[in-house]
């Protein structure tokens, strides 16, 4: 009999497992996919770590989390500086003096602020949706070229129907600084993300290709432990009793190209509405790769359907209410705990996932 059955070998499950083991608890980890690591899993192609489930760039403001991940790997000095391609026009992200100067020919922060101040006049009163929020933050030009198309492709909904918090991740800076993140710590693990997961799961039994939500499997494994830490989809745990929670999904198309450098940067965002993909990732640039070939991945956003991978929770009113119903069921469970993006129906960055798993371990172990 194990102390814990941990369902899901992603960052949340693996961190919890590590903490449980450290505290002398025995654990068995089950993973539905045929590999561990959840969405941070990388596949090695042409000696390049290919981020199989989309670009993952580690960044945090939390020194404890930064030190924590260093137990498992050193981190390189990668700084995320994506470039937007709007109908062939290359503009720096996040929105900063490089962007403003290229767009409007301005040279100083004062000149850039004056342009934005003029353009934001069209919004009077409190912004009511993502469109209004974006225009009041950076003006109409940037909204049209860098936000509208990308966001509507990503979410499959009009910007006027989306909540403004979605873009609160994006900094606006009046300095010539292309760093996408404001966090003081950033980098990619040297040796790849798999190394971090391997470190977290070291010495812990993991069974791959086991879907705990299948009735028979569940019956068999639930008996094997005193408590369960579940990181899968919360609605699946309860047999979709109130219906499906909705997600946005992504489809990835990867190619190996016979060139050492395809786009000169790891991430190019295609911000127009017509190009069907949102991003092209050239994986080698995350690690300053000098391989002869390169691997690129085109990222196509799509609606999630059961059986495909769920990426972004759709935290609109309908889904938030539905989640609350599942949450109430989860709270009524004894000796079953729910953790992570899918179980808590909440998008989270890697550092938040690790911190939350650590806290959960502290709370219940
Ligand atoms: N966004 C945008 N233009 C861009 C990049 C991002 O308008 O070129 C907006 C978009 O609404 C997106 C949000 O910012 O959903 C967060 O984007 P980010 O790339 O940070 O999210 P990720 O998918 O990488 O977690």
mmCIF file of C-alpha atoms and ligand atoms in Angstrom:
data_model
loop_
_atom_site.group_PDB
_atom_site.id
_atom_site.type_symbol
_atom_site.label_atom_id
_atom_site.label_comp_id
_atom_site.label_asym_id
_atom_site.label_seq_id
_atom_site.Cartn_x
_atom_site.Cartn_y
_atom_site.Cartn_z
ATOM 1 C CA UNK A 1 0.000 0.000 0.000
ATOM 2 C CA UNK A 2 1.490 3.359 -1.109
ATOM 3 C CA UNK A 3 0.931 6.530 0.874
ATOM 4 C CA UNK A 4 0.083 8.419 -2.332
ATOM 5 C CA UNK A 5 -1.152 7.589 -5.765
ATOM 6 C CA UNK A 6 -0.193 10.570 -7.914
ATOM 7 C CA UNK A 7 -2.162 10.888 -11.122
ATOM 8 C CA UNK A 8 -0.175 12.809 -13.732
ATOM 9 C CA UNK A 9 3.582 13.087 -14.203
ATOM 10 C CA UNK A 10 3.674 16.737 -15.266
ATOM 11 C CA UNK A 11 5.342 19.494 -13.274
ATOM 12 C CA UNK A 12 2.643 19.530 -10.580
ATOM 13 C CA UNK A 13 2.579 15.765 -10.041
ATOM 14 C CA UNK A 14 6.355 15.387 -10.263
ATOM 15 C CA UNK A 15 7.018 18.214 -7.783
ATOM 16 C CA UNK A 16 4.482 16.815 -5.356
ATOM 17 C CA UNK A 17 6.008 13.332 -5.719
ATOM 18 C CA UNK A 18 9.474 14.727 -5.002
ATOM 19 C CA UNK A 19 8.224 16.503 -1.887
ATOM 20 C CA UNK A 20 6.365 13.422 -0.709
ATOM 21 C CA UNK A 21 9.433 11.226 -1.138
ATOM 22 C CA UNK A 22 11.592 13.759 0.682
ATOM 23 C CA UNK A 23 9.192 13.520 3.609
ATOM 24 C CA UNK A 24 9.472 9.735 3.685
ATOM 25 C CA UNK A 25 6.157 8.971 1.957
ATOM 26 C CA UNK A 26 5.882 6.229 -0.615
ATOM 27 C CA UNK A 27 4.344 7.161 -3.977
ATOM 28 C CA UNK A 28 3.230 5.625 -7.217
ATOM 29 C CA UNK A 29 2.870 7.961 -10.195
ATOM 30 C CA UNK A 30 0.471 7.192 -13.047
ATOM 31 C CA UNK A 31 0.720 8.917 -16.396
ATOM 32 C CA UNK A 32 -1.800 8.743 -19.233
ATOM 33 C CA UNK A 33 0.745 9.654 -21.918
ATOM 34 C CA UNK A 34 3.605 7.421 -22.955
ATOM 35 C CA UNK A 35 6.154 9.794 -21.447
ATOM 36 C CA UNK A 36 6.498 11.826 -18.264
ATOM 37 C CA UNK A 37 6.893 15.601 -18.079
ATOM 38 C CA UNK A 38 3.429 16.741 -19.114
ATOM 39 C CA UNK A 39 3.591 19.727 -21.436
ATOM 40 C CA UNK A 40 7.220 20.571 -20.665
ATOM 41 C CA UNK A 41 8.340 17.293 -22.244
ATOM 42 C CA UNK A 42 10.936 17.676 -25.003
ATOM 43 C CA UNK A 43 11.817 15.293 -27.782
ATOM 44 C CA UNK A 44 15.343 15.185 -29.162
ATOM 45 C CA UNK A 45 15.424 15.635 -32.940
ATOM 46 C CA UNK A 46 18.725 16.337 -34.760
ATOM 47 C CA UNK A 47 20.214 16.776 -31.319
ATOM 48 C CA UNK A 48 17.836 19.680 -30.645
ATOM 49 C CA UNK A 49 15.421 19.702 -27.691
ATOM 50 C CA UNK A 50 12.050 20.110 -29.374
ATOM 51 C CA UNK A 51 9.364 21.509 -27.051
ATOM 52 C CA UNK A 52 6.673 19.052 -28.053
ATOM 53 C CA UNK A 53 3.770 20.852 -26.432
ATOM 54 C CA UNK A 54 4.689 24.434 -27.215
ATOM 55 C CA UNK A 55 7.466 26.781 -26.158
ATOM 56 C CA UNK A 56 8.318 26.697 -22.467
ATOM 57 C CA UNK A 57 10.503 29.441 -21.118
ATOM 58 C CA UNK A 58 11.189 29.305 -17.433
ATOM 59 C CA UNK A 59 10.837 32.634 -15.644
ATOM 60 C CA UNK A 60 10.075 33.585 -12.079
ATOM 61 C CA UNK A 61 10.194 36.405 -9.568
ATOM 62 C CA UNK A 62 10.468 33.875 -6.762
ATOM 63 C CA UNK A 63 14.035 33.291 -5.632
ATOM 64 C CA UNK A 64 13.045 30.144 -3.730
ATOM 65 C CA UNK A 65 11.560 28.568 -6.856
ATOM 66 C CA UNK A 66 14.639 29.590 -8.875
ATOM 67 C CA UNK A 67 16.917 27.912 -6.350
ATOM 68 C CA UNK A 68 14.600 24.916 -6.165
ATOM 69 C CA UNK A 69 14.812 24.157 -9.905
ATOM 70 C CA UNK A 70 18.582 24.524 -9.757
ATOM 71 C CA UNK A 71 18.681 21.336 -7.703
ATOM 72 C CA UNK A 72 17.955 19.513 -10.942
ATOM 73 C CA UNK A 73 19.681 21.537 -13.671
ATOM 74 C CA UNK A 74 21.680 24.640 -14.399
ATOM 75 C CA UNK A 75 19.908 27.239 -16.497
ATOM 76 C CA UNK A 76 21.261 29.087 -19.520
ATOM 77 C CA UNK A 77 20.997 32.841 -20.141
ATOM 78 C CA UNK A 78 18.157 32.700 -22.688
ATOM 79 C CA UNK A 79 15.964 35.793 -22.565
ATOM 80 C CA UNK A 80 12.692 35.551 -24.430
ATOM 81 C CA UNK A 81 12.513 38.292 -27.076
ATOM 82 C CA UNK A 82 9.896 37.253 -29.604
ATOM 83 C CA UNK A 83 9.444 39.179 -32.815
ATOM 84 C CA UNK A 84 6.051 39.813 -34.419
ATOM 85 C CA UNK A 85 5.548 39.380 -38.131
ATOM 86 C CA UNK A 86 2.575 41.497 -39.195
ATOM 87 C CA UNK A 87 2.118 40.995 -42.943
ATOM 88 C CA UNK A 88 5.892 41.004 -43.400
ATOM 89 C CA UNK A 89 6.558 43.925 -41.056
ATOM 90 C CA UNK A 90 8.887 42.770 -38.259
ATOM 91 C CA UNK A 91 8.135 44.400 -34.897
ATOM 92 C CA UNK A 92 9.637 43.760 -31.493
ATOM 93 C CA UNK A 93 7.663 42.343 -28.603
ATOM 94 C CA UNK A 94 6.706 43.047 -25.912
ATOM 95 C CA UNK A 95 5.520 46.564 -26.706
ATOM 96 C CA UNK A 96 8.545 48.754 -26.073
ATOM 97 C CA UNK A 97 10.553 51.644 -27.495
ATOM 98 C CA UNK A 98 11.922 49.439 -30.305
ATOM 99 C CA UNK A 99 8.322 48.721 -31.375
ATOM 100 C CA UNK A 100 7.155 52.335 -31.028
ATOM 101 C CA UNK A 101 10.130 53.745 -32.851
ATOM 102 C CA UNK A 102 9.745 51.364 -35.805
ATOM 103 C CA UNK A 103 5.984 51.958 -36.000
ATOM 104 C CA UNK A 104 5.849 55.702 -35.603
ATOM 105 C CA UNK A 105 9.412 56.960 -36.147
ATOM 106 C CA UNK A 106 9.505 58.268 -32.565
ATOM 107 C CA UNK A 107 12.818 58.459 -30.736
ATOM 108 C CA UNK A 108 12.046 59.191 -27.106
ATOM 109 C CA UNK A 109 9.659 57.844 -24.456
ATOM 110 C CA UNK A 110 7.954 61.228 -24.371
ATOM 111 C CA UNK A 111 7.220 61.099 -28.104
ATOM 112 C CA UNK A 112 5.920 57.511 -27.807
ATOM 113 C CA UNK A 113 3.706 58.402 -24.858
ATOM 114 C CA UNK A 114 2.285 61.348 -26.776
ATOM 115 C CA UNK A 115 1.230 59.079 -29.685
ATOM 116 C CA UNK A 116 -0.384 56.583 -27.318
ATOM 117 C CA UNK A 117 -2.111 59.339 -25.332
ATOM 118 C CA UNK A 118 -3.659 60.637 -28.548
ATOM 119 C CA UNK A 119 -4.798 57.189 -29.710
ATOM 120 C CA UNK A 120 -6.252 56.100 -26.409
ATOM 121 C CA UNK A 121 -8.645 59.063 -26.375
ATOM 122 C CA UNK A 122 -11.214 56.919 -28.190
ATOM 123 C CA UNK A 123 -11.727 54.963 -24.970
ATOM 124 C CA UNK A 124 -13.682 56.931 -22.447
ATOM 125 C CA UNK A 125 -14.457 55.370 -19.109
ATOM 126 C CA UNK A 126 -13.382 52.032 -17.680
ATOM 127 C CA UNK A 127 -12.354 49.482 -20.398
ATOM 128 C CA UNK A 128 -15.074 46.828 -20.678
ATOM 129 C CA UNK A 129 -13.298 44.114 -22.643
ATOM 130 C CA UNK A 130 -9.923 43.105 -24.092
ATOM 131 C CA UNK A 131 -10.241 45.421 -27.105
ATOM 132 C CA UNK A 132 -10.903 48.482 -24.978
ATOM 133 C CA UNK A 133 -8.233 47.510 -22.491
ATOM 134 C CA UNK A 134 -5.644 47.072 -25.270
ATOM 135 C CA UNK A 135 -6.458 50.391 -26.933
ATOM 136 C CA UNK A 136 -6.346 52.235 -23.639
ATOM 137 C CA UNK A 137 -2.973 50.662 -22.876
ATOM 138 C CA UNK A 138 -1.133 51.023 -26.214
ATOM 139 C CA UNK A 139 -3.475 52.721 -28.678
ATOM 140 C CA UNK A 140 -5.284 51.584 -31.813
ATOM 141 C CA UNK A 141 -2.227 51.036 -34.109
ATOM 142 C CA UNK A 142 -0.638 48.433 -31.875
ATOM 143 C CA UNK A 143 -3.975 46.876 -31.096
ATOM 144 C CA UNK A 144 -4.667 46.388 -34.829
ATOM 145 C CA UNK A 145 -1.192 45.163 -35.777
ATOM 146 C CA UNK A 146 -0.042 43.168 -32.789
ATOM 147 C CA UNK A 147 -3.013 42.214 -30.651
ATOM 148 C CA UNK A 148 -6.298 41.807 -32.482
ATOM 149 C CA UNK A 149 -5.446 39.122 -35.051
ATOM 150 C CA UNK A 150 -3.265 37.104 -32.716
ATOM 151 C CA UNK A 151 -5.744 37.146 -29.849
ATOM 152 C CA UNK A 152 -8.784 36.319 -31.987
ATOM 153 C CA UNK A 153 -6.926 33.374 -33.558
ATOM 154 C CA UNK A 154 -5.686 32.199 -30.183
ATOM 155 C CA UNK A 155 -9.051 32.317 -28.449
ATOM 156 C CA UNK A 156 -11.448 31.807 -31.372
ATOM 157 C CA UNK A 157 -13.496 34.726 -30.099
ATOM 158 C CA UNK A 158 -13.734 38.468 -30.785
ATOM 159 C CA UNK A 159 -11.582 40.753 -28.628
ATOM 160 C CA UNK A 160 -14.763 42.583 -27.667
ATOM 161 C CA UNK A 161 -16.000 39.339 -26.106
ATOM 162 C CA UNK A 162 -12.822 38.498 -24.205
ATOM 163 C CA UNK A 163 -11.843 39.517 -20.678
ATOM 164 C CA UNK A 164 -8.974 41.984 -20.443
ATOM 165 C CA UNK A 165 -6.921 39.939 -17.961
ATOM 166 C CA UNK A 166 -5.676 37.758 -20.854
ATOM 167 C CA UNK A 167 -3.272 40.478 -21.947
ATOM 168 C CA UNK A 168 -2.208 41.510 -18.470
ATOM 169 C CA UNK A 169 0.786 39.161 -18.984
ATOM 170 C CA UNK A 170 2.137 41.475 -21.666
ATOM 171 C CA UNK A 171 4.398 44.275 -20.488
ATOM 172 C CA UNK A 172 4.341 47.779 -21.999
ATOM 173 C CA UNK A 173 7.701 49.489 -21.623
ATOM 174 C CA UNK A 174 9.069 52.869 -22.466
ATOM 175 C CA UNK A 175 12.624 51.560 -22.628
ATOM 176 C CA UNK A 176 14.479 49.850 -25.486
ATOM 177 C CA UNK A 177 14.103 46.447 -23.831
ATOM 178 C CA UNK A 178 12.833 43.394 -25.751
ATOM 179 C CA UNK A 179 12.705 41.046 -22.760
ATOM 180 C CA UNK A 180 9.215 39.513 -22.833
ATOM 181 C CA UNK A 181 9.143 38.942 -19.093
ATOM 182 C CA UNK A 182 9.509 41.264 -16.140
ATOM 183 C CA UNK A 183 10.797 38.529 -13.835
ATOM 184 C CA UNK A 184 14.356 38.780 -12.492
ATOM 185 C CA UNK A 185 15.113 35.081 -13.146
ATOM 186 C CA UNK A 186 14.817 33.476 -16.575
ATOM 187 C CA UNK A 187 16.408 30.708 -18.624
ATOM 188 C CA UNK A 188 16.131 27.256 -20.152
ATOM 189 C CA UNK A 189 17.438 24.241 -18.235
ATOM 190 C CA UNK A 190 20.781 23.066 -19.605
ATOM 191 C CA UNK A 191 20.201 19.467 -20.639
ATOM 192 C CA UNK A 192 16.500 20.167 -21.249
ATOM 193 C CA UNK A 193 13.279 20.095 -19.247
ATOM 194 C CA UNK A 194 13.260 16.298 -19.179
ATOM 195 C CA UNK A 195 16.282 16.483 -16.926
ATOM 196 C CA UNK A 196 14.335 18.547 -14.377
ATOM 197 C CA UNK A 197 11.453 16.075 -14.415
ATOM 198 C CA UNK A 198 13.838 13.121 -14.169
ATOM 199 C CA UNK A 199 15.380 14.765 -11.124
ATOM 200 C CA UNK A 200 12.006 15.318 -9.501
ATOM 201 C CA UNK A 201 10.903 11.743 -10.150
ATOM 202 C CA UNK A 202 14.211 10.121 -9.276
ATOM 203 C CA UNK A 203 13.626 6.878 -7.366
ATOM 204 C CA UNK A 204 9.831 7.103 -7.653
ATOM 205 C CA UNK A 205 7.909 4.417 -9.587
ATOM 206 C CA UNK A 206 6.070 5.798 -12.625
ATOM 207 C CA UNK A 207 3.668 3.790 -14.765
ATOM 208 C CA UNK A 208 3.189 5.256 -18.234
ATOM 209 C CA UNK A 209 0.220 4.911 -20.615
ATOM 210 C CA UNK A 210 -2.219 4.346 -17.752
ATOM 211 C CA UNK A 211 -5.441 6.361 -17.892
ATOM 212 C CA UNK A 212 -6.743 6.642 -14.351
ATOM 213 C CA UNK A 213 -10.088 8.021 -15.496
ATOM 214 C CA UNK A 214 -11.006 4.684 -17.118
ATOM 215 C CA UNK A 215 -13.316 2.927 -14.656
ATOM 216 C CA UNK A 216 -11.449 -0.386 -14.470
ATOM 217 C CA UNK A 217 -8.038 1.203 -14.150
ATOM 218 C CA UNK A 218 -9.308 3.485 -11.454
ATOM 219 C CA UNK A 219 -10.778 0.658 -9.464
ATOM 220 C CA UNK A 220 -7.518 -1.259 -9.686
ATOM 221 C CA UNK A 221 -5.188 1.593 -8.737
ATOM 222 C CA UNK A 222 -7.306 3.473 -6.195
ATOM 223 C CA UNK A 223 -6.891 0.481 -3.882
ATOM 224 C CA UNK A 224 -3.122 0.738 -4.034
ATOM 225 C CA UNK A 225 -2.750 3.922 -1.985
ATOM 226 C CA UNK A 226 -4.124 5.632 1.093
ATOM 227 C CA UNK A 227 -4.530 8.985 -0.618
ATOM 228 C CA UNK A 228 -4.723 10.310 -4.169
ATOM 229 C CA UNK A 229 -3.195 13.457 -5.611
ATOM 230 C CA UNK A 230 -4.985 14.039 -8.906
ATOM 231 C CA UNK A 231 -3.628 16.424 -11.568
ATOM 232 C CA UNK A 232 -5.830 15.428 -14.531
ATOM 233 C CA UNK A 233 -8.969 17.149 -15.785
ATOM 234 C CA UNK A 234 -11.394 17.699 -12.937
ATOM 235 C CA UNK A 235 -14.495 17.037 -15.057
ATOM 236 C CA UNK A 236 -13.031 13.709 -16.231
ATOM 237 C CA UNK A 237 -12.473 12.672 -12.603
ATOM 238 C CA UNK A 238 -16.191 13.087 -11.987
ATOM 239 C CA UNK A 239 -17.212 11.324 -15.213
ATOM 240 C CA UNK A 240 -18.277 14.638 -16.865
ATOM 241 C CA UNK A 241 -21.331 14.482 -14.641
ATOM 242 C CA UNK A 242 -22.253 18.165 -15.257
ATOM 243 C CA UNK A 243 -20.806 18.269 -18.807
ATOM 244 C CA UNK A 244 -17.412 19.178 -20.292
ATOM 245 C CA UNK A 245 -15.352 22.140 -19.267
ATOM 246 C CA UNK A 246 -14.132 23.940 -22.399
ATOM 247 C CA UNK A 247 -10.535 24.509 -23.395
ATOM 248 C CA UNK A 248 -8.577 26.007 -26.248
ATOM 249 C CA UNK A 249 -6.229 23.594 -27.856
ATOM 250 C CA UNK A 250 -3.206 23.778 -30.126
ATOM 251 C CA UNK A 251 -2.120 21.757 -33.118
ATOM 252 C CA UNK A 252 1.591 21.586 -33.810
ATOM 253 C CA UNK A 253 3.262 20.934 -37.144
ATOM 254 C CA UNK A 254 6.996 20.386 -36.947
ATOM 255 C CA UNK A 255 9.538 20.213 -39.753
ATOM 256 C CA UNK A 256 13.239 19.569 -39.888
ATOM 257 C CA UNK A 257 14.921 21.967 -42.291
ATOM 258 C CA UNK A 258 18.286 21.626 -43.909
ATOM 259 C CA UNK A 259 19.474 25.057 -42.827
ATOM 260 C CA UNK A 260 21.297 26.095 -39.661
ATOM 261 C CA UNK A 261 19.184 29.197 -39.010
ATOM 262 C CA UNK A 262 15.639 29.618 -40.302
ATOM 263 C CA UNK A 263 14.257 32.707 -38.558
ATOM 264 C CA UNK A 264 17.068 34.065 -36.383
ATOM 265 C CA UNK A 265 15.066 33.944 -33.149
ATOM 266 C CA UNK A 266 13.247 31.253 -31.142
ATOM 267 C CA UNK A 267 9.752 32.724 -31.410
ATOM 268 C CA UNK A 268 8.048 34.631 -34.217
ATOM 269 C CA UNK A 269 4.404 35.598 -33.630
ATOM 270 C CA UNK A 270 2.229 35.956 -36.733
ATOM 271 C CA UNK A 271 -0.120 38.660 -35.558
ATOM 272 C CA UNK A 272 -2.363 39.144 -38.602
ATOM 273 C CA UNK A 273 -5.795 37.515 -38.722
ATOM 274 C CA UNK A 274 -5.318 35.671 -42.041
ATOM 275 C CA UNK A 275 -2.229 33.501 -41.327
ATOM 276 C CA UNK A 276 -3.745 30.419 -39.674
ATOM 277 C CA UNK A 277 -0.899 29.798 -37.252
ATOM 278 C CA UNK A 278 -0.030 32.094 -34.356
ATOM 279 C CA UNK A 279 3.622 31.250 -33.812
ATOM 280 C CA UNK A 280 6.642 29.643 -35.401
ATOM 281 C CA UNK A 281 9.114 28.229 -32.917
ATOM 282 C CA UNK A 282 12.719 27.497 -33.919
ATOM 283 C CA UNK A 283 13.755 25.332 -30.996
ATOM 284 C CA UNK A 284 17.549 25.458 -31.284
ATOM 285 C CA UNK A 285 17.602 29.168 -30.409
ATOM 286 C CA UNK A 286 16.378 28.421 -26.874
ATOM 287 C CA UNK A 287 19.777 26.859 -26.305
ATOM 288 C CA UNK A 288 21.964 28.822 -28.745
ATOM 289 C CA UNK A 289 22.244 25.663 -30.859
ATOM 290 C CA UNK A 290 24.857 25.370 -33.580
ATOM 291 C CA UNK A 291 23.582 22.154 -35.183
ATOM 292 C CA UNK A 292 23.688 21.900 -38.990
ATOM 293 C CA UNK A 293 19.923 21.478 -39.288
ATOM 294 C CA UNK A 294 17.018 23.134 -37.553
ATOM 295 C CA UNK A 295 13.578 22.083 -36.304
ATOM 296 C CA UNK A 296 10.664 24.497 -36.562
ATOM 297 C CA UNK A 297 7.142 24.127 -35.220
ATOM 298 C CA UNK A 298 4.044 25.904 -36.524
ATOM 299 C CA UNK A 299 1.437 26.430 -33.822
ATOM 300 C CA UNK A 300 -2.220 26.417 -34.875
ATOM 301 C CA UNK A 301 -4.795 27.294 -32.234
ATOM 302 C CA UNK A 302 -8.058 25.334 -32.330
ATOM 303 C CA UNK A 303 -11.071 24.470 -30.218
ATOM 304 C CA UNK A 304 -10.517 21.588 -27.837
ATOM 305 C CA UNK A 305 -12.439 18.375 -28.458
ATOM 306 C CA UNK A 306 -12.459 15.363 -26.115
ATOM 307 C CA UNK A 307 -9.520 13.082 -26.787
ATOM 308 C CA UNK A 308 -7.146 15.900 -27.803
ATOM 309 C CA UNK A 309 -4.784 17.818 -25.510
ATOM 310 C CA UNK A 310 -6.326 20.616 -23.475
ATOM 311 C CA UNK A 311 -4.090 23.687 -23.162
ATOM 312 C CA UNK A 312 -5.864 26.851 -22.109
ATOM 313 C CA UNK A 313 -8.866 26.868 -19.770
ATOM 314 C CA UNK A 314 -11.588 29.197 -21.053
ATOM 315 C CA UNK A 315 -12.310 31.111 -17.890
ATOM 316 C CA UNK A 316 -15.524 32.735 -19.083
ATOM 317 C CA UNK A 317 -18.698 32.968 -17.029
ATOM 318 C CA UNK A 318 -20.210 29.695 -18.191
ATOM 319 C CA UNK A 319 -17.090 27.620 -17.577
ATOM 320 C CA UNK A 320 -16.275 29.333 -14.300
ATOM 321 C CA UNK A 321 -19.734 28.416 -13.009
ATOM 322 C CA UNK A 322 -19.336 24.841 -14.230
ATOM 323 C CA UNK A 323 -15.921 24.556 -12.602
ATOM 324 C CA UNK A 324 -17.406 25.783 -9.310
ATOM 325 C CA UNK A 325 -19.783 22.810 -9.370
ATOM 326 C CA UNK A 326 -16.927 20.354 -9.903
ATOM 327 C CA UNK A 327 -14.873 22.158 -7.277
ATOM 328 C CA UNK A 328 -17.654 21.573 -4.731
ATOM 329 C CA UNK A 329 -17.578 17.846 -5.515
ATOM 330 C CA UNK A 330 -13.783 17.850 -5.200
ATOM 331 C CA UNK A 331 -13.956 19.464 -1.789
ATOM 332 C CA UNK A 332 -16.373 16.804 -0.588
ATOM 333 C CA UNK A 333 -13.908 14.003 -1.456
ATOM 334 C CA UNK A 334 -11.895 12.531 1.359
ATOM 335 C CA UNK A 335 -8.260 11.646 0.825
ATOM 336 C CA UNK A 336 -8.307 12.907 -2.764
ATOM 337 C CA UNK A 337 -6.550 16.174 -3.562
ATOM 338 C CA UNK A 338 -6.710 18.194 -6.765
ATOM 339 C CA UNK A 339 -3.721 20.096 -8.080
ATOM 340 C CA UNK A 340 -2.547 21.857 -11.238
ATOM 341 C CA UNK A 341 -3.780 23.461 -14.449
ATOM 342 C CA UNK A 342 -6.302 20.777 -15.429
ATOM 343 C CA UNK A 343 -7.527 19.852 -11.958
ATOM 344 C CA UNK A 344 -7.950 23.477 -10.886
ATOM 345 C CA UNK A 345 -9.027 24.735 -14.321
ATOM 346 C CA UNK A 346 -6.478 27.526 -14.173
ATOM 347 C CA UNK A 347 -3.689 28.461 -16.585
ATOM 348 C CA UNK A 348 -0.398 28.570 -14.763
ATOM 349 C CA UNK A 349 3.203 29.336 -15.542
ATOM 350 C CA UNK A 350 5.798 26.709 -14.630
ATOM 351 C CA UNK A 351 7.054 28.548 -11.574
ATOM 352 C CA UNK A 352 3.503 28.872 -10.231
ATOM 353 C CA UNK A 353 2.888 25.168 -10.817
ATOM 354 C CA UNK A 354 6.015 24.259 -8.841
ATOM 355 C CA UNK A 355 5.231 26.688 -6.016
ATOM 356 C CA UNK A 356 1.636 25.441 -5.770
ATOM 357 C CA UNK A 357 2.767 21.794 -5.631
ATOM 358 C CA UNK A 358 5.290 22.635 -2.940
ATOM 359 C CA UNK A 359 2.631 24.424 -0.899
ATOM 360 C CA UNK A 360 0.156 21.584 -1.343
ATOM 361 C CA UNK A 361 2.817 19.175 -0.088
ATOM 362 C CA UNK A 362 3.470 21.379 2.910
ATOM 363 C CA UNK A 363 -0.231 21.592 3.634
ATOM 364 C CA UNK A 364 -1.241 17.948 3.419
ATOM 365 C CA UNK A 365 1.849 15.794 3.895
HETATM 366 N N1 LIG B 1 -0.822 38.516 -27.295
HETATM 367 C C1 LIG B 1 -1.034 39.351 -28.376
HETATM 368 N N2 LIG B 1 -0.065 39.452 -29.336
HETATM 369 C C2 LIG B 1 1.097 38.761 -29.256
HETATM 370 C C3 LIG B 1 1.314 37.926 -28.143
HETATM 371 C C4 LIG B 1 0.334 37.818 -27.189
HETATM 372 O O1 LIG B 1 -2.066 39.977 -28.482
HETATM 373 O O2 LIG B 1 1.934 38.898 -30.179
HETATM 374 C C5 LIG B 1 -1.894 38.402 -26.274
HETATM 375 C C6 LIG B 1 -2.892 37.316 -26.642
HETATM 376 O O3 LIG B 1 -4.169 37.776 -26.235
HETATM 377 C C7 LIG B 1 -2.455 36.136 -25.806
HETATM 378 C C8 LIG B 1 -1.927 36.806 -24.550
HETATM 379 O O4 LIG B 1 -1.371 38.038 -25.005
HETATM 380 O O5 LIG B 1 -3.519 35.251 -25.565
HETATM 381 C C9 LIG B 1 -0.875 36.001 -23.790
HETATM 382 O O6 LIG B 1 0.114 35.625 -24.714
HETATM 383 P P1 LIG B 1 1.376 34.773 -24.355
HETATM 384 O O7 LIG B 1 2.118 34.587 -25.631
HETATM 385 O O8 LIG B 1 2.091 35.378 -23.218
HETATM 386 O O9 LIG B 1 0.728 33.415 -23.862
HETATM 387 P P2 LIG B 1 1.212 31.931 -23.932
HETATM 388 O O10 LIG B 1 0.291 31.298 -24.916
HETATM 389 O O11 LIG B 1 2.631 31.924 -24.413
HETATM 390 O O12 LIG B 1 1.046 31.439 -22.557
#
